[in-house]
CSV table of C-alpha atoms in Angstrom, one decimal:
chain,number,residue,atom,x,y,z
A,918,UNK,CA,-55.8,-73.9,11.8
A,919,UNK,CA,-57.6,-76.0,9.0
A,920,UNK,CA,-56.1,-79.1,7.9
A,921,UNK,CA,-56.3,-78.0,4.3
A,922,UNK,CA,-53.3,-76.5,2.6
A,923,UNK,CA,-53.3,-72.8,2.4
A,924,UNK,CA,-54.3,-71.2,-1.0
A,925,UNK,CA,-51.5,-68.6,-0.5
A,926,UNK,CA,-48.3,-69.7,1.5
A,927,UNK,CA,-45.9,-67.3,3.4
A,928,UNK,CA,-43.9,-66.8,0.3
A,929,UNK,CA,-47.0,-65.9,-1.8
A,930,UNK,CA,-48.3,-63.6,0.9
A,931,UNK,CA,-45.0,-61.6,0.8
A,932,UNK,CA,-45.1,-61.7,-2.8
A,933,UNK,CA,-48.6,-60.3,-3.2
A,934,UNK,CA,-48.0,-57.5,-0.6
A,935,UNK,CA,-44.7,-56.6,-2.7
A,936,UNK,CA,-46.7,-56.5,-5.8
A,937,UNK,CA,-49.3,-54.1,-4.1
A,938,UNK,CA,-46.4,-52.0,-2.9
A,939,UNK,CA,-45.0,-51.9,-6.3
A,940,UNK,CA,-48.4,-50.8,-8.0
A,941,UNK,CA,-49.0,-48.2,-5.2
A,942,UNK,CA,-45.4,-46.7,-6.0
A,943,UNK,CA,-46.1,-46.8,-9.9
A,944,UNK,CA,-49.6,-45.2,-9.7
A,945,UNK,CA,-49.3,-42.7,-6.6
A,946,UNK,CA,-46.2,-40.7,-6.9
A,947,UNK,CA,-47.8,-37.8,-4.6
A,948,UNK,CA,-45.9,-36.5,-1.6
A,949,UNK,CA,-48.9,-36.6,0.6
A,950,UNK,CA,-49.7,-40.3,0.8
A,951,UNK,CA,-51.0,-42.0,3.9
A,952,UNK,CA,-51.7,-45.8,4.6
A,953,UNK,CA,-54.6,-46.5,6.9
A,954,UNK,CA,-55.0,-50.1,8.2
A,955,UNK,CA,-58.5,-51.4,9.1
A,956,UNK,CA,-58.3,-53.0,12.4
A,957,UNK,CA,-57.5,-55.9,12.8
A,958,UNK,CA,-55.7,-57.7,9.9
A,959,UNK,CA,-55.6,-54.5,7.7
A,960,UNK,CA,-53.1,-53.2,10.3
A,961,UNK,CA,-50.4,-55.6,9.7
A,962,UNK,CA,-50.9,-55.2,5.9
A,963,UNK,CA,-50.6,-51.4,6.3
A,964,UNK,CA,-47.4,-51.8,8.4
A,965,UNK,CA,-45.9,-54.1,5.7
A,966,UNK,CA,-46.7,-51.8,2.9
A,967,UNK,CA,-45.4,-48.9,5.1
A,968,UNK,CA,-42.0,-50.7,5.4
A,969,UNK,CA,-41.7,-51.3,1.6
A,970,UNK,CA,-42.9,-47.7,0.7
A,971,UNK,CA,-41.2,-45.6,3.1
A,972,UNK,CA,-37.8,-45.5,1.2
A,973,UNK,CA,-39.9,-44.1,-1.8
A,974,UNK,CA,-42.2,-41.8,0.2
A,975,UNK,CA,-40.2,-40.2,2.9
A,976,UNK,CA,-43.3,-38.2,4.1
A,977,UNK,CA,-45.4,-41.3,4.2
A,978,UNK,CA,-47.8,-41.6,7.3
A,979,UNK,CA,-49.6,-44.5,8.7
A,980,UNK,CA,-52.7,-45.0,10.9
A,981,UNK,CA,-55.4,-47.3,11.8
A,982,UNK,CA,-59.2,-47.3,12.1
A,983,UNK,CA,-61.2,-49.5,14.3
A,984,UNK,CA,-64.7,-49.5,12.7
A,985,UNK,CA,-66.6,-51.1,15.6
A,986,UNK,CA,-68.7,-48.0,16.2
A,987,UNK,CA,-69.4,-47.6,12.5
A,988,UNK,CA,-70.7,-51.2,11.9
A,989,UNK,CA,-74.2,-51.3,10.7
A,990,UNK,CA,-75.0,-54.6,12.4
A,991,UNK,CA,-73.6,-54.0,15.8
A,992,UNK,CA,-76.7,-54.8,17.8
A,993,UNK,CA,-77.3,-57.9,15.8
A,994,UNK,CA,-74.1,-59.5,17.0
A,995,UNK,CA,-73.9,-62.1,19.7
A,996,UNK,CA,-70.7,-60.7,21.0
A,997,UNK,CA,-69.9,-57.1,21.4
A,998,UNK,CA,-66.4,-56.2,20.0
A,999,UNK,CA,-63.9,-54.8,22.4
A,1000,UNK,CA,-62.8,-51.4,21.3
A,1001,UNK,CA,-59.2,-50.8,20.2
A,1002,UNK,CA,-59.7,-47.2,19.0
A,1003,UNK,CA,-58.7,-45.3,15.8
A,1004,UNK,CA,-55.3,-43.7,15.6
A,1005,UNK,CA,-54.7,-41.1,12.9
A,1006,UNK,CA,-52.0,-38.8,14.2
A,1007,UNK,CA,-51.7,-36.9,11.1
A,1008,UNK,CA,-53.9,-34.2,9.3
A,1009,UNK,CA,-56.1,-36.0,6.9
A,1010,UNK,CA,-56.9,-33.0,4.8
A,1011,UNK,CA,-55.7,-33.1,1.4
A,1012,UNK,CA,-54.0,-36.4,1.7
A,1013,UNK,CA,-54.1,-39.4,-0.6
A,1014,UNK,CA,-55.1,-42.3,1.6
A,1015,UNK,CA,-54.9,-45.9,0.9
A,1016,UNK,CA,-57.0,-47.9,3.2
A,1017,UNK,CA,-55.8,-51.5,3.7
A,1018,UNK,CA,-57.8,-54.5,4.6
A,1019,UNK,CA,-57.0,-58.2,4.5
A,1020,UNK,CA,-60.1,-59.3,2.4
A,1021,UNK,CA,-62.8,-57.5,0.4
A,1022,UNK,CA,-66.1,-59.5,0.7
A,1023,UNK,CA,-69.4,-57.6,1.2
A,1024,UNK,CA,-67.9,-54.2,1.1
A,1025,UNK,CA,-69.6,-53.2,4.4
A,1026,UNK,CA,-66.3,-53.1,6.2
A,1027,UNK,CA,-64.7,-50.6,3.7
A,1028,UNK,CA,-68.0,-48.5,3.7
A,1029,UNK,CA,-67.7,-48.3,7.6
A,1030,UNK,CA,-64.0,-47.5,7.4
A,1031,UNK,CA,-64.7,-44.6,4.7
A,1032,UNK,CA,-67.5,-43.2,7.0
A,1033,UNK,CA,-65.0,-43.0,10.0
A,1034,UNK,CA,-62.2,-41.7,7.9
A,1035,UNK,CA,-64.3,-38.8,6.5
A,1036,UNK,CA,-65.0,-37.7,10.1
A,1037,UNK,CA,-61.2,-37.0,10.7
A,1038,UNK,CA,-61.0,-34.8,7.8
A,1039,UNK,CA,-61.2,-34.4,4.0
A,1040,UNK,CA,-58.8,-36.5,2.1
A,1041,UNK,CA,-58.1,-35.6,-1.6
A,1042,UNK,CA,-58.5,-39.1,-2.5
A,1043,UNK,CA,-59.1,-42.4,-0.9
A,1044,UNK,CA,-58.2,-45.8,-2.3
A,1045,UNK,CA,-58.5,-49.3,-1.3
A,1046,UNK,CA,-55.8,-52.0,-1.1
A,1047,UNK,CA,-56.7,-55.6,0.0
A,1048,UNK,CA,-54.6,-58.8,0.2
A,1049,UNK,CA,-57.7,-61.0,-1.1
A,1050,UNK,CA,-60.7,-60.0,-3.3
A,1051,UNK,CA,-63.6,-62.6,-3.1
A,1052,UNK,CA,-67.1,-62.3,-4.6
A,1053,UNK,CA,-70.1,-61.4,-2.6
A,1054,UNK,CA,-70.2,-57.5,-2.8
A,1055,UNK,CA,-73.4,-56.1,-1.1
A,1056,UNK,CA,-72.3,-52.5,-1.7
A,1057,UNK,CA,-70.8,-50.7,-4.8
A,1058,UNK,CA,-67.3,-50.8,-3.7
A,1059,UNK,CA,-64.3,-52.0,-5.4
A,1060,UNK,CA,-60.6,-52.4,-4.5
A,1061,UNK,CA,-57.8,-50.3,-6.3
A,1062,UNK,CA,-55.0,-52.7,-5.3
A,1063,UNK,CA,-55.5,-56.5,-5.1
A,1064,UNK,CA,-53.0,-59.1,-4.0
A,1065,UNK,CA,-55.2,-62.1,-5.2
A,1066,UNK,CA,-58.6,-62.5,-6.6
A,1067,UNK,CA,-60.2,-65.8,-5.6
A,1068,UNK,CA,-63.6,-67.3,-6.4
A,1069,UNK,CA,-65.1,-69.5,-3.5
A,1070,UNK,CA,-68.7,-70.7,-2.6
A,1071,UNK,CA,-70.9,-68.2,-0.7
A,1072,UNK,CA,-70.8,-70.6,2.4
A,1073,UNK,CA,-67.0,-70.6,2.5
A,1074,UNK,CA,-64.8,-68.0,4.0
A,1075,UNK,CA,-61.5,-66.5,3.5
A,1076,UNK,CA,-59.0,-66.6,6.6
A,1077,UNK,CA,-56.1,-64.4,6.2
A,1078,UNK,CA,-53.4,-65.1,8.8
A,1079,UNK,CA,-50.5,-62.8,9.6
A,1080,UNK,CA,-47.5,-63.4,11.8
A,1081,UNK,CA,-48.3,-60.2,13.8
A,1082,UNK,CA,-51.7,-61.5,14.8
A,1083,UNK,CA,-51.9,-65.3,14.4
A,1084,UNK,CA,-48.3,-66.4,14.4
A,1085,UNK,CA,-47.9,-67.3,10.6
A,1086,UNK,CA,-48.4,-65.8,7.1
A,1087,UNK,CA,-51.0,-67.8,5.2
A,1088,UNK,CA,-54.5,-67.6,3.4
A,1089,UNK,CA,-56.9,-70.4,3.9
A,1090,UNK,CA,-60.5,-71.2,2.6
A,1091,UNK,CA,-62.6,-72.4,5.5
A,1092,UNK,CA,-65.9,-74.1,5.3
A,1093,UNK,CA,-69.0,-72.3,6.9
A,1094,UNK,CA,-68.9,-69.3,9.2
A,1095,UNK,CA,-68.9,-66.8,6.5
A,1096,UNK,CA,-68.5,-63.4,8.2
A,1097,UNK,CA,-70.4,-60.5,6.8
B,1400,UNK,CA,-68.2,-59.9,25.3
B,1401,UNK,CA,-71.9,-61.1,25.6
B,1402,UNK,CA,-74.2,-58.2,25.8
B,1403,UNK,CA,-76.6,-57.6,28.9
B,1404,UNK,CA,-80.1,-56.1,28.8
B,1405,UNK,CA,-79.7,-54.1,32.0
B,1406,UNK,CA,-77.2,-52.3,34.3
B,1407,UNK,CA,-78.9,-52.1,37.6
B,1408,UNK,CA,-75.9,-52.6,40.2
B,1409,UNK,CA,-72.2,-53.1,40.6
B,1410,UNK,CA,-72.5,-56.5,42.2
B,1411,UNK,CA,-74.0,-58.4,39.3
B,1412,UNK,CA,-71.2,-57.3,37.0
B,1413,UNK,CA,-68.5,-60.1,36.5
B,1414,UNK,CA,-64.8,-59.1,36.6
B,1415,UNK,CA,-64.8,-59.5,32.8
B,1416,UNK,CA,-67.7,-57.2,32.3
B,1417,UNK,CA,-66.2,-54.5,34.5
B,1418,UNK,CA,-63.0,-54.6,32.6
B,1419,UNK,CA,-64.9,-54.5,29.2
B,1420,UNK,CA,-66.8,-51.3,30.2
B,1421,UNK,CA,-63.9,-49.6,31.8
B,1422,UNK,CA,-61.4,-50.4,29.0
B,1423,UNK,CA,-63.8,-49.4,26.3
B,1424,UNK,CA,-64.4,-46.1,27.9
B,1425,UNK,CA,-60.7,-45.1,27.0
B,1426,UNK,CA,-61.4,-45.0,23.2
B,1427,UNK,CA,-64.8,-43.4,23.9
B,1428,UNK,CA,-62.8,-40.5,25.7
B,1429,UNK,CA,-60.5,-40.3,22.9
B,1430,UNK,CA,-63.3,-39.6,20.5
B,1431,UNK,CA,-63.8,-36.3,22.3
B,1432,UNK,CA,-60.5,-34.8,21.0
B,1433,UNK,CA,-61.9,-35.2,17.4
B,1434,UNK,CA,-63.8,-32.4,15.7
B,1435,UNK,CA,-66.6,-34.8,15.1
B,1436,UNK,CA,-67.3,-36.3,18.5
B,1437,UNK,CA,-70.3,-38.3,17.1
B,1438,UNK,CA,-70.3,-42.0,16.0
B,1439,UNK,CA,-73.4,-43.6,14.3
B,1440,UNK,CA,-73.4,-46.7,16.6
B,1441,UNK,CA,-76.8,-46.1,18.0
B,1442,UNK,CA,-78.4,-44.5,15.0
B,1443,UNK,CA,-82.2,-45.2,14.9
B,1444,UNK,CA,-82.3,-46.0,18.6
B,1445,UNK,CA,-84.1,-44.2,21.3
B,1446,UNK,CA,-82.9,-43.3,24.8
B,1447,UNK,CA,-85.3,-42.1,27.4
B,1448,UNK,CA,-84.2,-40.4,30.6
B,1449,UNK,CA,-87.0,-41.2,33.3
B,1450,UNK,CA,-86.1,-39.1,36.4
B,1451,UNK,CA,-88.3,-39.2,39.2
B,1452,UNK,CA,-86.0,-37.2,41.2
B,1453,UNK,CA,-84.4,-33.8,40.0
B,1454,UNK,CA,-80.9,-34.1,38.6
B,1455,UNK,CA,-79.0,-32.0,36.2
B,1456,UNK,CA,-75.6,-33.4,35.8
B,1457,UNK,CA,-76.4,-37.0,35.7
B,1458,UNK,CA,-79.3,-36.5,33.1
B,1459,UNK,CA,-77.1,-34.2,31.0
B,1460,UNK,CA,-74.2,-36.9,31.1
B,1461,UNK,CA,-76.4,-39.6,29.9
B,1462,UNK,CA,-78.0,-37.3,27.4
B,1463,UNK,CA,-74.6,-36.3,25.9
B,1464,UNK,CA,-73.4,-39.9,25.9
B,1465,UNK,CA,-76.4,-41.2,24.1
B,1466,UNK,CA,-76.3,-38.3,21.6
B,1467,UNK,CA,-72.8,-38.9,20.9
B,1468,UNK,CA,-73.6,-42.5,19.9
B,1469,UNK,CA,-76.3,-40.9,17.6
B,1470,UNK,CA,-79.3,-42.2,19.5
B,1471,UNK,CA,-82.5,-40.0,19.9
B,1472,UNK,CA,-82.9,-38.9,23.2
B,1473,UNK,CA,-86.1,-37.9,25.0
B,1474,UNK,CA,-86.5,-36.7,28.4
B,1475,UNK,CA,-89.7,-37.8,30.5
B,1476,UNK,CA,-90.1,-35.4,33.2
B,1477,UNK,CA,-92.1,-37.5,35.5
B,1478,UNK,CA,-92.1,-35.5,38.6
B,1479,UNK,CA,-93.8,-32.5,36.8
B,1480,UNK,CA,-96.4,-34.4,35.1
B,1481,UNK,CA,-97.8,-37.8,35.2
B,1482,UNK,CA,-97.0,-38.9,38.8
B,1483,UNK,CA,-98.7,-35.7,39.9
B,1484,UNK,CA,-101.6,-36.9,37.8
B,1485,UNK,CA,-101.6,-40.4,39.6
B,1486,UNK,CA,-99.8,-42.5,37.1
B,1487,UNK,CA,-98.0,-45.4,38.6
B,1488,UNK,CA,-94.4,-46.5,37.8
B,1489,UNK,CA,-95.8,-49.6,35.8
B,1490,UNK,CA,-98.4,-47.3,33.8
B,1491,UNK,CA,-95.4,-45.3,32.8
B,1492,UNK,CA,-93.5,-48.5,31.8
B,1493,UNK,CA,-96.5,-49.5,29.7
B,1494,UNK,CA,-96.4,-46.2,28.0
B,1495,UNK,CA,-92.6,-46.5,27.2
B,1496,UNK,CA,-93.2,-50.0,25.8
B,1497,UNK,CA,-95.8,-48.4,23.5
B,1498,UNK,CA,-93.3,-45.8,22.5
B,1499,UNK,CA,-90.8,-48.6,21.6
B,1500,UNK,CA,-88.0,-47.2,23.6
B,1501,UNK,CA,-84.7,-49.0,23.4
B,1502,UNK,CA,-82.9,-47.7,26.5
B,1503,UNK,CA,-84.4,-46.3,29.8
B,1504,UNK,CA,-82.2,-44.4,32.2
B,1505,UNK,CA,-84.1,-44.4,35.5
B,1506,UNK,CA,-83.6,-42.4,38.7
B,1507,UNK,CA,-86.0,-43.0,41.6
B,1508,UNK,CA,-86.0,-42.1,45.3
B,1509,UNK,CA,-87.0,-45.6,46.1
B,1510,UNK,CA,-84.6,-48.3,46.1
B,1511,UNK,CA,-85.4,-51.2,43.5
B,1512,UNK,CA,-87.7,-49.2,41.1
B,1513,UNK,CA,-85.2,-49.7,38.3
B,1514,UNK,CA,-85.2,-53.4,38.8
B,1515,UNK,CA,-89.0,-53.4,38.9
B,1516,UNK,CA,-89.0,-51.4,35.6
B,1517,UNK,CA,-86.4,-53.8,34.0
B,1518,UNK,CA,-88.5,-56.8,34.7
B,1519,UNK,CA,-91.6,-55.2,32.7
B,1520,UNK,CA,-89.9,-53.9,29.7
B,1521,UNK,CA,-87.9,-55.1,26.8
B,1522,UNK,CA,-85.8,-51.8,26.7
B,1523,UNK,CA,-82.4,-51.8,28.6
B,1524,UNK,CA,-82.7,-50.3,31.8
B,1525,UNK,CA,-79.8,-48.4,33.4
B,1526,UNK,CA,-80.0,-47.4,37.0
B,1527,UNK,CA,-79.0,-43.7,37.3
B,1528,UNK,CA,-79.6,-43.9,41.1
B,1529,UNK,CA,-82.1,-45.5,43.3
B,1530,UNK,CA,-82.8,-44.5,46.8
B,1531,UNK,CA,-79.7,-45.4,49.0
B,1532,UNK,CA,-79.1,-48.4,46.9
B,1533,UNK,CA,-76.8,-47.8,43.9
B,1534,UNK,CA,-75.5,-45.7,41.2
B,1535,UNK,CA,-73.5,-48.0,39.1
B,1536,UNK,CA,-72.4,-45.6,36.5
B,1537,UNK,CA,-71.0,-43.2,39.3
B,1538,UNK,CA,-69.0,-46.1,40.7
B,1539,UNK,CA,-67.8,-46.9,37.3
B,1540,UNK,CA,-66.7,-43.4,36.4
B,1541,UNK,CA,-64.8,-42.9,39.7
B,1542,UNK,CA,-62.9,-46.0,39.3
B,1543,UNK,CA,-62.3,-45.0,35.7
B,1544,UNK,CA,-60.9,-41.7,36.9
B,1545,UNK,CA,-58.7,-43.3,39.6
B,1546,UNK,CA,-57.2,-45.8,37.2
B,1547,UNK,CA,-56.3,-42.7,35.0
B,1548,UNK,CA,-54.3,-41.0,37.9
B,1549,UNK,CA,-52.8,-44.2,39.1
B,1550,UNK,CA,-51.5,-45.2,35.6
B,1551,UNK,CA,-54.0,-48.0,35.4
B,1552,UNK,CA,-53.3,-49.9,38.5
B,1553,UNK,CA,-55.3,-49.0,41.4
B,1554,UNK,CA,-54.3,-52.0,43.7
B,1555,UNK,CA,-53.3,-51.0,47.1
B,1556,UNK,CA,-54.6,-47.4,46.6
B,1557,UNK,CA,-56.2,-45.8,49.6
B,1558,UNK,CA,-59.3,-44.1,49.3
B,1559,UNK,CA,-61.3,-42.3,52.2
B,1560,UNK,CA,-65.0,-41.3,51.7
B,1561,UNK,CA,-65.9,-38.2,53.8
B,1562,UNK,CA,-69.4,-37.0,54.8
B,1563,UNK,CA,-73.0,-38.3,54.4
B,1564,UNK,CA,-72.2,-42.0,53.8
B,1565,UNK,CA,-75.5,-43.1,55.4
B,1566,UNK,CA,-77.6,-41.5,52.8
B,1567,UNK,CA,-75.1,-42.0,49.8
B,1568,UNK,CA,-75.8,-44.5,47.0
B,1569,UNK,CA,-72.6,-43.0,45.4
B,1570,UNK,CA,-70.4,-44.1,48.4
B,1571,UNK,CA,-72.1,-47.5,48.2
B,1572,UNK,CA,-71.4,-48.2,44.6
B,1573,UNK,CA,-67.9,-46.4,44.4
B,1574,UNK,CA,-66.7,-48.1,47.7
B,1575,UNK,CA,-68.0,-51.5,46.5
B,1576,UNK,CA,-66.0,-51.1,43.1
B,1577,UNK,CA,-62.9,-49.8,44.9
B,1578,UNK,CA,-62.6,-52.8,47.1
B,1579,UNK,CA,-63.3,-55.1,44.2
B,1580,UNK,CA,-60.5,-53.5,42.4
B,1581,UNK,CA,-58.2,-54.2,45.4
B,1582,UNK,CA,-58.2,-50.7,46.7
B,1583,UNK,CA,-58.4,-50.0,50.7
B,1584,UNK,CA,-61.2,-47.8,51.8
B,1585,UNK,CA,-62.0,-45.7,54.8
B,1586,UNK,CA,-64.8,-43.7,55.9
B,1587,UNK,CA,-64.8,-40.3,58.0
B,1588,UNK,CA,-68.2,-39.0,59.0
B,1589,UNK,CA,-70.2,-38.0,62.0
B,1590,UNK,CA,-71.3,-41.1,64.0
B,1591,UNK,CA,-74.8,-40.5,63.0
B,1592,UNK,CA,-74.0,-40.6,59.4
B,1593,UNK,CA,-71.9,-44.0,59.3
B,1594,UNK,CA,-74.1,-47.0,58.4
B,1595,UNK,CA,-74.2,-49.7,60.8
B,1596,UNK,CA,-73.7,-52.7,58.7
B,1597,UNK,CA,-70.1,-51.8,57.4
B,1598,UNK,CA,-67.8,-54.6,56.9
B,1599,UNK,CA,-65.0,-54.7,59.6
B,1600,UNK,CA,-62.2,-54.3,57.1
B,1601,UNK,CA,-63.5,-50.8,56.2
B,1602,UNK,CA,-61.7,-48.3,58.6
B,1603,UNK,CA,-64.1,-45.8,60.4
B,1604,UNK,CA,-62.8,-42.4,61.5
B,1605,UNK,CA,-64.6,-39.4,63.2
B,1606,UNK,CA,-61.6,-37.2,63.3
B,1607,UNK,CA,-59.5,-36.0,60.4
B,1608,UNK,CA,-56.3,-36.6,62.6
B,1609,UNK,CA,-57.2,-40.2,62.4
B,1610,UNK,CA,-57.5,-39.9,58.7
B,1611,UNK,CA,-54.1,-38.1,58.4
B,1612,UNK,CA,-52.3,-41.1,60.1
B,1613,UNK,CA,-54.1,-43.6,57.7
B,1614,UNK,CA,-52.4,-41.8,54.8
B,1615,UNK,CA,-55.0,-41.9,52.0
B,1616,UNK,CA,-54.2,-41.3,48.4
B,1617,UNK,CA,-57.8,-40.0,47.4
B,1618,UNK,CA,-60.2,-38.3,49.6
B,1619,UNK,CA,-63.7,-38.6,48.2
B,1620,UNK,CA,-66.0,-35.9,49.5
B,1621,UNK,CA,-69.8,-36.6,49.5
B,1622,UNK,CA,-72.6,-34.2,49.1
B,1623,UNK,CA,-74.4,-33.4,52.3
B,1624,UNK,CA,-78.0,-34.3,51.5
B,1625,UNK,CA,-80.0,-32.3,53.6
B,1626,UNK,CA,-83.0,-33.2,51.5
B,1627,UNK,CA,-82.7,-36.8,52.6
B,1628,UNK,CA,-82.5,-36.1,56.3
B,1629,UNK,CA,-86.0,-36.3,57.8
B,1630,UNK,CA,-84.2,-35.2,61.1
B,1631,UNK,CA,-81.1,-33.4,61.4
B,1632,UNK,CA,-77.9,-35.6,61.7
B,1633,UNK,CA,-75.5,-32.8,62.9
B,1634,UNK,CA,-76.3,-29.7,64.7
B,1635,UNK,CA,-75.3,-27.0,61.9
B,1636,UNK,CA,-73.8,-26.7,58.5
B,1637,UNK,CA,-71.2,-24.6,60.0
B,1638,UNK,CA,-70.2,-27.1,62.5
B,1639,UNK,CA,-70.2,-29.8,59.8
B,1640,UNK,CA,-67.8,-27.7,57.7
B,1641,UNK,CA,-65.5,-27.0,60.8
B,1642,UNK,CA,-65.5,-30.8,61.8
B,1643,UNK,CA,-65.7,-32.7,58.5
B,1644,UNK,CA,-65.2,-30.3,55.6
B,1645,UNK,CA,-62.2,-29.9,53.5
B,1646,UNK,CA,-61.2,-26.5,55.0
B,1647,UNK,CA,-58.2,-24.4,53.9
B,1648,UNK,CA,-56.0,-25.7,56.5
B,1649,UNK,CA,-56.9,-29.4,55.5
B,1650,UNK,CA,-56.4,-28.6,51.8
B,1651,UNK,CA,-52.9,-27.5,52.6
B,1652,UNK,CA,-52.4,-31.1,54.1
B,1653,UNK,CA,-53.9,-32.6,50.9
B,1654,UNK,CA,-51.5,-30.4,48.8
B,1655,UNK,CA,-48.4,-31.1,50.9
B,1656,UNK,CA,-49.1,-35.0,50.7
B,1657,UNK,CA,-50.1,-35.0,47.0
B,1658,UNK,CA,-53.8,-36.3,47.8
B,1659,UNK,CA,-56.4,-36.4,45.1
B,1660,UNK,CA,-59.7,-35.0,45.8
B,1661,UNK,CA,-63.0,-36.3,44.3
B,1662,UNK,CA,-66.7,-35.4,44.7
B,1663,UNK,CA,-69.6,-36.5,42.7
B,1664,UNK,CA,-71.3,-33.1,42.4
B,1665,UNK,CA,-73.1,-31.0,42.9
B,1666,UNK,CA,-70.8,-29.4,45.3
B,1667,UNK,CA,-72.1,-27.5,48.3
B,1668,UNK,CA,-69.4,-24.9,48.6
B,1669,UNK,CA,-68.5,-24.0,52.1
B,1670,UNK,CA,-69.9,-27.4,53.5
B,1671,UNK,CA,-68.1,-30.2,52.2
B,1672,UNK,CA,-65.2,-28.1,50.8
B,1673,UNK,CA,-63.9,-24.7,50.7
B,1674,UNK,CA,-64.0,-22.6,47.6
B,1675,UNK,CA,-60.1,-23.0,47.2
B,1676,UNK,CA,-60.5,-26.6,46.2
B,1677,UNK,CA,-61.7,-25.3,42.7
B,1678,UNK,CA,-58.1,-24.2,42.1
B,1679,UNK,CA,-56.5,-27.3,43.6
B,1680,UNK,CA,-54.4,-29.0,41.2
B,1681,UNK,CA,-55.1,-32.5,42.2
B,1682,UNK,CA,-58.9,-31.8,42.3
B,1683,UNK,CA,-60.5,-34.5,39.9
B,1684,UNK,CA,-64.0,-33.0,40.0
B,1685,UNK,CA,-64.0,-31.7,36.5
B,1686,UNK,CA,-62.3,-35.1,35.2
B,1687,UNK,CA,-65.1,-37.0,36.8
B,1688,UNK,CA,-67.7,-35.1,34.7
B,1689,UNK,CA,-66.0,-35.7,31.5
B,1690,UNK,CA,-65.2,-39.2,32.3
B,1691,UNK,CA,-68.8,-39.8,33.1
B,1692,UNK,CA,-69.8,-39.3,29.4
B,1693,UNK,CA,-67.2,-41.7,28.2
B,1694,UNK,CA,-68.3,-44.4,30.8
B,1695,UNK,CA,-71.8,-43.8,30.0
B,1696,UNK,CA,-71.1,-44.4,26.3
B,1697,UNK,CA,-69.3,-47.5,27.2
B,1698,UNK,CA,-72.3,-48.8,29.1
B,1699,UNK,CA,-74.8,-47.9,26.3
B,1700,UNK,CA,-72.5,-49.6,23.7
B,1701,UNK,CA,-72.3,-53.0,25.6
B,1702,UNK,CA,-76.0,-53.2,26.8
B,1703,UNK,CA,-78.5,-54.7,24.1
B,1704,UNK,CA,-82.2,-54.2,24.5
B,1705,UNK,CA,-84.4,-57.4,24.4
B,1706,UNK,CA,-81.3,-59.7,25.4
B,1707,UNK,CA,-81.4,-62.0,28.4
B,1708,UNK,CA,-82.6,-60.5,31.8
B,1709,UNK,CA,-81.1,-63.1,33.9
B,1710,UNK,CA,-78.3,-62.0,36.2
B,1711,UNK,CA,-75.1,-63.6,36.0
B,1712,UNK,CA,-73.3,-65.2,38.9
């Protein structure tokens, strides 16, 4: 990973996720709550929130969405993503869903995830939780739960790393290679 | 995975590409369980089916696959229109270019026509069967089906192709892919329907007893293509069924030994197989049809119109 020091350390990442869990608990007392991670790094975020929230919401459900088939730029990509598939093994109708992703940037990923989610059923409410919120929105989308807001240059990119995927918990700012 | 422009045969696919297509077909098949089976992946794209030979199931399979990916699908019925009026294949291709088609699914009785079309268009060309040459998506869906029944690992499985091997592009593509995936293959057919150039390691039988002794895991019945036989290759349909068909007695052997039965369709009942196969619990014929849609969705997802036409090693 980059030589630069992370902007969020392992401890910071844990603390931000706990803070999101706390906010969800305070604002979402419903019984029909579900967490849905956006593959790939939204999934470990959803799983960690699940661990923290399950004691307070015994009926809590968890799922994941793979948005590859819902991207609006698929045929412009140099590399075609391998599909993992979505997994929503519960009835979505009437649920309060919290979509989880590691970074909110352009809003296109969240848009694609919403499109996909709505084809599985009709949730009562959908909210968005992200570990990092950065500027650069291209669609009118905002997060309801944010771990950290950062301001970086347009050509920089946020790289969130989770133990489950990358072997460490940290958030870095990288030069160039901004993903859209 | 880097996208490719065309899918013309099995040979030019790398191991990595094969695995990409086959493994992506699993999430595509899972989509069929949803109430909304459609995804917006190819929204705004056009898929044209260009069939110079009659076909119902392959064309429908491609059409369903394309529409589940939200592409617009058009059927160009060549046999009944332009060819009759004297239009050449390349004239048709020029028309397709003018129509700005993104994907062309081609079937033709002459080997090599899809390759010719691919060279003259920016659209992605998928070979849906050309002459005796290839039928790559059939091979892919067959191997996908075998992977499902063998729990993912097909290495060492024994597959016997039975029937009109000489005229079968299905046997060619599926056999090639089976062998690449580490399976053992055999052929059972009248001597007149066995190709001369078969590799030595493929067992060739002319009698079911020899096949019993070989202990296959899968028997793959091929359609008897009388329409491709200029001269008769066996005395009569009745005799073919008696000597090479899956009769009730042979079906009992299959049931007793837990053997899977496959067929690419359409089935000639009473020729390649008996009616009882339709109730056979290890018949994979319907599963092949369903998997065909998932595999073709996976192929359309992977191909990219206008990308490099160069074949990979």
